[in-house]
């Protein structure tokens, strides 16, 4: 170094070229095992049990060998059988289920998961005049993603029993649910929050509620559902933001995987969830008995 100026360039450069050590390795992304057979069955049971958080009753029926879901009268569409565990399918088993459900004043309906339900069940139902009403795909992940940074004016809130009514109201606004379901849905939400089987999140933008998501903690898993954004704030990344928050919270709670379900044809949602690392686990459909 000279006394009257900066050191020459040669003194600032290393004497030998810097080389990457031979032992250095590139970053390897961790791999995650796909869901086991038992985890897939747990996801099926968890999916079927989500109406618990809206005030429904879910019971295991030993005679019918399935779960029976019975909803509040004010919340339609929550009556069905699921997680069928028949050793083999038969018309007699279907007839027994139909008779039981019709006697209760409900329309016979079954949630049937591909590759988990007894072999031949969907074919038998179709032959008996049942029809499938919509299909969805359950997606899973074990990898927590980084929560994206969005508008600094956004505020994330964990829903409490005191704020449950506001959350439920925003859900009805987003999903177009009738006002007549409010009381039953709010009661179920409050009970689940108090029991610790459910967490719920709400995003505000400049004070206005704009997005919601529920995190169900049943069956030892983390189930995400009720993910929605108000119409005039969609395509701003809010859905991905709140999904990432809930997914990270579920995995941080010690659950081995997080899952969610997306309707066929909802390509925007499917693309979003795949970008967050979710992968297909199984497909399922809801089957309805024919009118008498």
GROMACS .gro file of C-alpha atoms in nm:
model
  292
    1UNK     CA    1   0.000   0.000   0.000
    2UNK     CA    2   0.132   0.347  -0.080
    3UNK     CA    3   0.134   0.622   0.177
    4UNK     CA    4  -0.040   0.874  -0.048
    5UNK     CA    5  -0.315   0.673  -0.216
    6UNK     CA    6  -0.521   0.353  -0.233
    7UNK     CA    7  -0.348   0.019  -0.287
    8UNK     CA    8  -0.288  -0.100  -0.642
    9UNK     CA    9  -0.554  -0.328  -0.795
   10UNK     CA   10  -0.315  -0.623  -0.777
   11UNK     CA   11  -0.306  -0.601  -0.399
   12UNK     CA   12  -0.686  -0.615  -0.382
   13UNK     CA   13  -0.709  -0.934  -0.586
   14UNK     CA   14  -0.633  -1.278  -0.437
   15UNK     CA   15  -0.301  -1.427  -0.545
   16UNK     CA   16  -0.475  -1.741  -0.677
   17UNK     CA   17  -0.822  -1.778  -0.830
   18UNK     CA   18  -1.096  -1.861  -0.582
   19UNK     CA   19  -1.231  -2.210  -0.651
   20UNK     CA   20  -1.541  -2.385  -0.525
   21UNK     CA   21  -1.429  -2.656  -0.280
   22UNK     CA   22  -1.459  -3.006  -0.422
   23UNK     CA   23  -1.664  -3.105  -0.120
   24UNK     CA   24  -1.919  -2.826  -0.173
   25UNK     CA   25  -2.263  -2.938  -0.285
   26UNK     CA   26  -2.550  -2.756  -0.443
   27UNK     CA   27  -2.860  -2.700  -0.238
   28UNK     CA   28  -3.074  -3.011  -0.241
   29UNK     CA   29  -3.446  -2.963  -0.194
   30UNK     CA   30  -3.583  -3.203   0.068
   31UNK     CA   31  -3.808  -3.481  -0.052
   32UNK     CA   32  -4.128  -3.580   0.122
   33UNK     CA   33  -4.292  -3.920   0.129
   34UNK     CA   34  -4.639  -3.938  -0.024
   35UNK     CA   35  -4.928  -4.005   0.215
   36UNK     CA   36  -4.942  -4.358   0.351
   37UNK     CA   37  -5.255  -4.569   0.312
   38UNK     CA   38  -5.357  -4.481   0.668
   39UNK     CA   39  -5.298  -4.109   0.607
   40UNK     CA   40  -5.515  -4.126   0.296
   41UNK     CA   41  -5.794  -4.287   0.500
   42UNK     CA   42  -5.746  -4.020   0.767
   43UNK     CA   43  -5.780  -3.749   0.501
   44UNK     CA   44  -6.102  -3.912   0.383
   45UNK     CA   45  -6.243  -3.918   0.738
   46UNK     CA   46  -6.126  -3.562   0.798
   47UNK     CA   47  -6.291  -3.443   0.477
   48UNK     CA   48  -6.617  -3.609   0.578
   49UNK     CA   49  -6.600  -3.460   0.928
   50UNK     CA   50  -6.557  -3.093   0.833
   51UNK     CA   51  -6.930  -3.019   0.890
   52UNK     CA   52  -6.857  -3.066   1.263
   53UNK     CA   53  -6.733  -2.708   1.254
   54UNK     CA   54  -7.074  -2.593   1.125
   55UNK     CA   55  -7.272  -2.763   1.399
   56UNK     CA   56  -7.321  -3.108   1.242
   57UNK     CA   57  -7.289  -3.442   1.421
   58UNK     CA   58  -7.048  -3.707   1.291
   59UNK     CA   59  -7.077  -4.061   1.424
   60UNK     CA   60  -6.933  -4.397   1.333
   61UNK     CA   61  -7.219  -4.639   1.263
   62UNK     CA   62  -7.116  -4.999   1.330
   63UNK     CA   63  -7.418  -5.150   1.152
   64UNK     CA   64  -7.375  -4.943   0.835
   65UNK     CA   65  -6.992  -4.959   0.859
   66UNK     CA   66  -6.939  -4.593   0.771
   67UNK     CA   67  -6.946  -4.242   0.913
   68UNK     CA   68  -7.286  -4.073   0.930
   69UNK     CA   69  -7.298  -3.694   0.909
   70UNK     CA   70  -7.612  -3.517   1.025
   71UNK     CA   71  -7.633  -3.139   0.997
   72UNK     CA   72  -7.845  -2.872   1.155
   73UNK     CA   73  -8.181  -2.822   0.983
   74UNK     CA   74  -8.080  -2.461   0.908
   75UNK     CA   75  -7.764  -2.570   0.723
   76UNK     CA   76  -7.869  -2.785   0.425
   77UNK     CA   77  -7.644  -3.030   0.243
   78UNK     CA   78  -7.467  -3.169   0.549
   79UNK     CA   79  -7.641  -3.508   0.563
   80UNK     CA   80  -7.449  -3.798   0.410
   81UNK     CA   81  -7.256  -4.117   0.467
   82UNK     CA   82  -6.881  -4.139   0.413
   83UNK     CA   83  -6.568  -4.346   0.476
   84UNK     CA   84  -6.751  -4.664   0.377
   85UNK     CA   85  -6.567  -4.970   0.510
   86UNK     CA   86  -6.770  -5.258   0.369
   87UNK     CA   87  -6.568  -5.575   0.313
   88UNK     CA   88  -6.757  -5.609  -0.015
   89UNK     CA   89  -7.029  -5.412  -0.189
   90UNK     CA   90  -7.384  -5.540  -0.224
   91UNK     CA   91  -7.730  -5.411  -0.308
   92UNK     CA   92  -7.842  -5.516   0.040
   93UNK     CA   93  -7.589  -5.284   0.209
   94UNK     CA   94  -7.694  -4.991  -0.011
   95UNK     CA   95  -8.062  -5.065   0.058
   96UNK     CA   96  -7.999  -5.071   0.435
   97UNK     CA   97  -7.828  -4.732   0.418
   98UNK     CA   98  -8.107  -4.587   0.202
   99UNK     CA   99  -8.377  -4.713   0.436
  100UNK     CA  100  -8.206  -4.570   0.744
  101UNK     CA  101  -8.151  -4.228   0.589
  102UNK     CA  102  -8.498  -4.198   0.438
  103UNK     CA  103  -8.649  -4.294   0.774
  104UNK     CA  104  -8.468  -3.994   0.923
  105UNK     CA  105  -8.625  -3.768   0.661
  106UNK     CA  106  -8.304  -3.710   0.464
  107UNK     CA  107  -8.200  -3.779   0.105
  108UNK     CA  108  -7.951  -4.069   0.079
  109UNK     CA  109  -7.609  -3.939  -0.019
  110UNK     CA  110  -7.258  -4.086  -0.006
  111UNK     CA  111  -6.911  -3.933  -0.028
  112UNK     CA  112  -6.701  -4.181  -0.224
  113UNK     CA  113  -6.321  -4.151  -0.245
  114UNK     CA  114  -6.151  -4.313  -0.543
  115UNK     CA  115  -5.914  -4.599  -0.454
  116UNK     CA  116  -6.018  -4.585  -0.087
  117UNK     CA  117  -6.386  -4.684  -0.103
  118UNK     CA  118  -6.471  -5.053  -0.152
  119UNK     CA  119  -6.400  -5.174  -0.503
  120UNK     CA  120  -6.704  -5.161  -0.729
  121UNK     CA  121  -6.903  -4.918  -0.513
  122UNK     CA  122  -6.945  -4.644  -0.774
  123UNK     CA  123  -7.041  -4.897  -1.041
  124UNK     CA  124  -7.304  -5.046  -0.810
  125UNK     CA  125  -7.447  -4.706  -0.719
  126UNK     CA  126  -7.472  -4.611  -1.087
  127UNK     CA  127  -7.651  -4.937  -1.167
  128UNK     CA  128  -7.903  -4.861  -0.890
  129UNK     CA  129  -7.986  -4.521  -1.038
  130UNK     CA  130  -7.766  -4.308  -0.816
  131UNK     CA  131  -7.597  -4.007  -0.977
  132UNK     CA  132  -7.271  -3.831  -0.905
  133UNK     CA  133  -7.301  -3.463  -0.816
  134UNK     CA  134  -6.963  -3.299  -0.866
  135UNK     CA  135  -6.607  -3.419  -0.820
  136UNK     CA  136  -6.307  -3.281  -0.636
  137UNK     CA  137  -5.940  -3.362  -0.582
  138UNK     CA  138  -5.777  -3.374  -0.240
  139UNK     CA  139  -5.425  -3.227  -0.245
  140UNK     CA  140  -5.155  -3.270   0.020
  141UNK     CA  141  -4.822  -3.123   0.124
  142UNK     CA  142  -4.565  -3.169   0.397
  143UNK     CA  143  -4.351  -2.869   0.297
  144UNK     CA  144  -4.415  -2.530   0.460
  145UNK     CA  145  -4.377  -2.245   0.213
  146UNK     CA  146  -4.261  -1.890   0.272
  147UNK     CA  147  -4.553  -1.654   0.329
  148UNK     CA  148  -4.548  -1.398   0.045
  149UNK     CA  149  -4.506  -1.030   0.127
  150UNK     CA  150  -4.797  -0.827  -0.004
  151UNK     CA  151  -4.948  -0.487   0.067
  152UNK     CA  152  -4.810  -0.356   0.401
  153UNK     CA  153  -5.161  -0.236   0.479
  154UNK     CA  154  -5.278  -0.597   0.513
  155UNK     CA  155  -5.346  -0.728   0.861
  156UNK     CA  156  -5.386  -1.096   0.949
  157UNK     CA  157  -5.617  -1.184   1.238
  158UNK     CA  158  -5.671  -1.513   1.416
  159UNK     CA  159  -6.046  -1.552   1.468
  160UNK     CA  160  -6.164  -1.590   1.828
  161UNK     CA  161  -6.496  -1.690   1.978
  162UNK     CA  162  -6.571  -1.318   2.012
  163UNK     CA  163  -6.500  -1.240   1.645
  164UNK     CA  164  -6.654  -1.561   1.504
  165UNK     CA  165  -6.976  -1.391   1.391
  166UNK     CA  166  -6.788  -1.143   1.172
  167UNK     CA  167  -6.585  -1.425   1.016
  168UNK     CA  168  -6.899  -1.629   0.947
  169UNK     CA  169  -7.069  -1.328   0.792
  170UNK     CA  170  -6.778  -1.270   0.554
  171UNK     CA  171  -6.781  -1.639   0.458
  172UNK     CA  172  -7.149  -1.617   0.366
  173UNK     CA  173  -7.080  -1.306   0.160
  174UNK     CA  174  -6.793  -1.471  -0.028
  175UNK     CA  175  -6.957  -1.810  -0.085
  176UNK     CA  176  -7.314  -1.690  -0.134
  177UNK     CA  177  -7.465  -1.880   0.159
  178UNK     CA  178  -7.817  -1.796   0.280
  179UNK     CA  179  -7.865  -1.581   0.590
  180UNK     CA  180  -8.080  -1.856   0.741
  181UNK     CA  181  -7.764  -2.062   0.801
  182UNK     CA  182  -7.591  -1.793   1.010
  183UNK     CA  183  -7.699  -1.903   1.358
  184UNK     CA  184  -7.614  -2.271   1.313
  185UNK     CA  185  -7.284  -2.200   1.138
  186UNK     CA  186  -7.176  -1.945   1.397
  187UNK     CA  187  -7.259  -2.178   1.685
  188UNK     CA  188  -7.055  -2.456   1.525
  189UNK     CA  189  -6.765  -2.220   1.459
  190UNK     CA  190  -6.762  -2.091   1.817
  191UNK     CA  191  -6.777  -2.444   1.962
  192UNK     CA  192  -6.490  -2.566   1.742
  193UNK     CA  193  -6.272  -2.263   1.821
  194UNK     CA  194  -6.333  -2.314   2.192
  195UNK     CA  195  -6.253  -2.686   2.166
  196UNK     CA  196  -5.928  -2.621   1.979
  197UNK     CA  197  -6.027  -2.841   1.685
  198UNK     CA  198  -6.042  -2.543   1.450
  199UNK     CA  199  -5.851  -2.225   1.380
  200UNK     CA  200  -5.972  -1.956   1.145
  201UNK     CA  201  -5.800  -1.660   0.985
  202UNK     CA  202  -5.922  -1.331   0.844
  203UNK     CA  203  -5.729  -1.075   0.639
  204UNK     CA  204  -5.809  -0.705   0.651
  205UNK     CA  205  -5.699  -0.450   0.395
  206UNK     CA  206  -5.708  -0.092   0.526
  207UNK     CA  207  -5.948  -0.211   0.792
  208UNK     CA  208  -6.190  -0.391   0.559
  209UNK     CA  209  -6.222  -0.774   0.583
  210UNK     CA  210  -6.126  -0.924   0.247
  211UNK     CA  211  -6.021  -1.290   0.286
  212UNK     CA  212  -6.092  -1.593   0.505
  213UNK     CA  213  -5.960  -1.944   0.565
  214UNK     CA  214  -6.032  -2.225   0.810
  215UNK     CA  215  -5.776  -2.471   0.950
  216UNK     CA  216  -5.930  -2.792   1.085
  217UNK     CA  217  -5.722  -3.000   1.327
  218UNK     CA  218  -5.904  -3.334   1.327
  219UNK     CA  219  -5.775  -3.687   1.261
  220UNK     CA  220  -5.419  -3.581   1.347
  221UNK     CA  221  -5.397  -3.378   1.025
  222UNK     CA  222  -5.425  -3.016   0.912
  223UNK     CA  223  -5.718  -2.960   0.679
  224UNK     CA  224  -5.760  -2.626   0.500
  225UNK     CA  225  -6.101  -2.523   0.370
  226UNK     CA  226  -6.333  -2.226   0.340
  227UNK     CA  227  -6.059  -2.035   0.157
  228UNK     CA  228  -6.210  -1.729  -0.009
  229UNK     CA  229  -6.155  -1.368  -0.114
  230UNK     CA  230  -6.418  -1.099  -0.174
  231UNK     CA  231  -6.497  -1.055  -0.543
  232UNK     CA  232  -6.340  -0.713  -0.597
  233UNK     CA  233  -6.007  -0.815  -0.437
  234UNK     CA  234  -5.938  -1.137  -0.622
  235UNK     CA  235  -5.624  -1.198  -0.830
  236UNK     CA  236  -5.414  -0.989  -0.590
  237UNK     CA  237  -5.243  -1.280  -0.417
  238UNK     CA  238  -5.466  -1.273  -0.109
  239UNK     CA  239  -5.579  -1.633  -0.154
  240UNK     CA  240  -5.221  -1.756  -0.173
  241UNK     CA  241  -5.125  -1.542   0.126
  242UNK     CA  242  -5.391  -1.674   0.362
  243UNK     CA  243  -5.348  -2.033   0.237
  244UNK     CA  244  -4.974  -2.018   0.307
  245UNK     CA  245  -5.037  -1.879   0.655
  246UNK     CA  246  -5.285  -2.153   0.745
  247UNK     CA  247  -5.074  -2.430   0.593
  248UNK     CA  248  -4.765  -2.320   0.789
  249UNK     CA  249  -4.969  -2.298   1.108
  250UNK     CA  250  -5.106  -2.648   1.056
  251UNK     CA  251  -4.765  -2.803   0.996
  252UNK     CA  252  -4.614  -2.606   1.285
  253UNK     CA  253  -4.875  -2.761   1.514
  254UNK     CA  254  -4.704  -3.097   1.464
  255UNK     CA  255  -4.939  -3.241   1.202
  256UNK     CA  256  -4.749  -3.455   0.949
  257UNK     CA  257  -4.926  -3.307   0.647
  258UNK     CA  258  -5.171  -3.041   0.537
  259UNK     CA  259  -5.443  -3.106   0.282
  260UNK     CA  260  -5.723  -2.929   0.100
  261UNK     CA  261  -5.980  -3.012  -0.167
  262UNK     CA  262  -6.043  -2.832  -0.496
  263UNK     CA  263  -6.342  -2.866  -0.729
  264UNK     CA  264  -6.300  -2.997  -1.081
  265UNK     CA  265  -6.285  -2.708  -1.325
  266UNK     CA  266  -6.144  -2.457  -1.076
  267UNK     CA  267  -5.816  -2.428  -1.263
  268UNK     CA  268  -5.718  -2.099  -1.100
  269UNK     CA  269  -5.735  -2.249  -0.751
  270UNK     CA  270  -5.561  -2.567  -0.864
  271UNK     CA  271  -5.275  -2.367  -1.013
  272UNK     CA  272  -5.242  -2.163  -0.694
  273UNK     CA  273  -5.228  -2.469  -0.470
  274UNK     CA  274  -4.981  -2.649  -0.694
  275UNK     CA  275  -4.757  -2.341  -0.682
  276UNK     CA  276  -4.765  -2.370  -0.302
  277UNK     CA  277  -4.641  -2.729  -0.326
  278UNK     CA  278  -4.967  -2.924  -0.296
  279UNK     CA  279  -4.988  -3.255  -0.483
  280UNK     CA  280  -5.284  -3.484  -0.565
  281UNK     CA  281  -5.376  -3.749  -0.307
  282UNK     CA  282  -5.710  -3.883  -0.432
  283UNK     CA  283  -6.028  -3.780  -0.612
  284UNK     CA  284  -6.376  -3.806  -0.469
  285UNK     CA  285  -6.736  -3.747  -0.560
  286UNK     CA  286  -7.073  -3.711  -0.391
  287UNK     CA  287  -7.338  -3.959  -0.499
  288UNK     CA  288  -7.714  -3.902  -0.460
  289UNK     CA  289  -7.984  -4.168  -0.459
  290UNK     CA  290  -8.251  -4.155  -0.727
  291UNK     CA  291  -8.597  -4.017  -0.641
  292UNK     CA  292  -8.853  -4.277  -0.547
   0.00000   0.00000   0.00000
